[in-house]
Amino acid sequence: MKTTLLAAAVLAFGAGGAFAQEAQTAPQKTPTCAEALPQIESLIGQADQAGLKTETAEDHVETARAAQTSQDEEGCIRALVMAQNDVLTQAQEATPAPETRQQ
């Protein structure tokens, strides 16, 4: 479930701020705050249902909402990326390391 959550997280935000893009691909358009906010809220909801700690991510979303109200697009996106990164970190920490087989 948590691995699925991690994959969903990457797809939900298009790996916007969390992962470097390949040099040969064209850069993707960064979503607007209004576009990204519901995606990140959904991601946090999925993380919460999976039993991950989401308080810090929720705080970042509140910061994003405040920035959106102030028409601070950059501040909103920055806060949403922080929320996304927090959820991704939680998912990675909760995913057990693959076992190595000895032969």
C-alpha positions as a printed NumPy array, in Angstrom:
array([[  0.   ,   0.   ,   0.   ],
       [  2.751,   2.433,   0.927],
       [  4.667,   1.683,  -2.258],
       [  1.479,   2.387,  -4.19 ],
       [  1.149,   5.642,  -2.267],
       [  4.669,   6.645,  -3.25 ],
       [  3.928,   5.941,  -6.906],
       [  0.68 ,   7.896,  -6.65 ],
       [  2.554,  10.795,  -5.097],
       [  4.978,  10.979,  -7.963],
       [  2.168,  10.842, -10.51 ],
       [ -0.08 ,  13.269,  -8.639],
       [  2.335,  16.148,  -8.74 ],
       [  4.251,  15.183, -11.842],
       [  7.416,  14.929,  -9.742],
       [  7.448,  18.727,  -9.875],
       [  9.978,  19.694,  -7.257],
       [ 11.028,  16.387,  -5.839],
       [ 12.931,  14.798,  -8.713],
       [ 15.364,  16.043, -11.335],
       [ 14.202,  15.76 , -14.92 ],
       [ 16.178,  13.935, -17.554],
       [ 18.276,  16.25 , -19.705],
       [ 16.739,  14.995, -22.946],
       [ 13.114,  15.645, -22.007],
       [ 11.447,  18.998, -22.306],
       [ 10.709,  20.648, -18.965],
       [  7.162,  20.204, -17.766],
       [  4.994,  23.196, -16.976],
       [  4.77 ,  23.758, -13.243],
       [  1.135,  23.531, -12.178],
       [ -0.469,  26.62 , -10.727],
       [ -1.297,  26.769,  -7.056],
       [ -4.983,  26.315,  -7.873],
       [ -4.171,  23.203,  -9.94 ],
       [ -1.739,  21.66 ,  -7.464],
       [ -3.598,  22.319,  -4.206],
       [ -6.351,  19.696,  -4.681],
       [ -3.776,  17.159,  -5.876],
       [ -1.634,  17.618,  -2.789],
       [ -4.699,  17.538,  -0.532],
       [ -5.662,  14.208,  -2.127],
       [ -2.128,  12.909,  -1.679],
       [ -2.189,  13.855,   2.002],
       [ -5.568,  12.156,   2.408],
       [ -4.162,   8.957,   0.903],
       [ -1.113,   9.172,   3.147],
       [ -3.315,   9.66 ,   6.199],
       [ -5.423,   6.63 ,   5.254],
       [ -2.214,   4.61 ,   4.864],
       [ -1.281,   5.486,   8.434],
       [  1.487,   7.963,   7.671],
       [  2.082,  11.076,   9.753],
       [  0.623,  14.004,   7.833],
       [  0.606,  16.844,  10.358],
       [  3.635,  18.611,   8.892],
       [  2.316,  18.242,   5.346],
       [ -1.046,  19.628,   6.473],
       [  0.75 ,  22.62 ,   8.012],
       [  2.456,  23.243,   4.665],
       [ -0.939,  23.119,   2.923],
       [ -2.265,  25.746,   5.341],
       [  0.753,  27.896,   4.476],
       [ -0.03 ,  27.355,   0.782],
       [ -3.644,  28.423,   1.298],
       [ -2.508,  31.585,   3.083],
       [ -0.095,  32.34 ,   0.239],
       [ -2.857,  31.728,  -2.301],
       [ -5.138,  34.147,  -0.437],
       [ -2.334,  36.725,  -0.567],
       [ -1.898,  36.024,  -4.297],
       [  1.641,  34.765,  -3.63 ],
       [  1.836,  32.075,  -6.325],
       [  5.504,  31.289,  -5.715],
       [  4.995,  30.975,  -1.961],
       [  2.001,  28.717,  -2.512],
       [  3.88 ,  26.397,  -4.873],
       [  6.889,  26.331,  -2.54 ],
       [  4.664,  25.285,   0.39 ],
       [  2.936,  22.618,  -1.718],
       [  6.282,  21.18 ,  -2.816],
       [  7.297,  21.017,   0.842],
       [  4.039,  19.206,   1.658],
       [  4.621,  16.763,  -1.201],
       [  8.208,  16.154,  -0.169],
       [  7.122,  15.525,   3.417],
       [  4.615,  12.871,   2.297],
       [  7.202,  11.267,  -0.008],
       [  9.732,  11.154,   2.826],
       [  7.165,   9.575,   5.152],
       [  6.288,   6.975,   2.503],
       [  9.936,   6.156,   1.831],
       [ 10.679,   5.768,   5.535],
       [  7.657,   3.496,   5.968],
       [  8.555,   1.273,   3.005],
       [ 10.671,  -1.679,   4.123],
       [ 14.018,  -2.092,   2.427],
       [ 14.128,  -4.959,  -0.066],
       [ 15.579,  -8.12 ,   1.357],
       [ 18.782,  -9.393,  -0.143],
       [ 19.018, -13.085,  -0.815],
       [ 22.176, -14.988,  -0.088],
       [ 22.991, -17.907,  -2.323]])
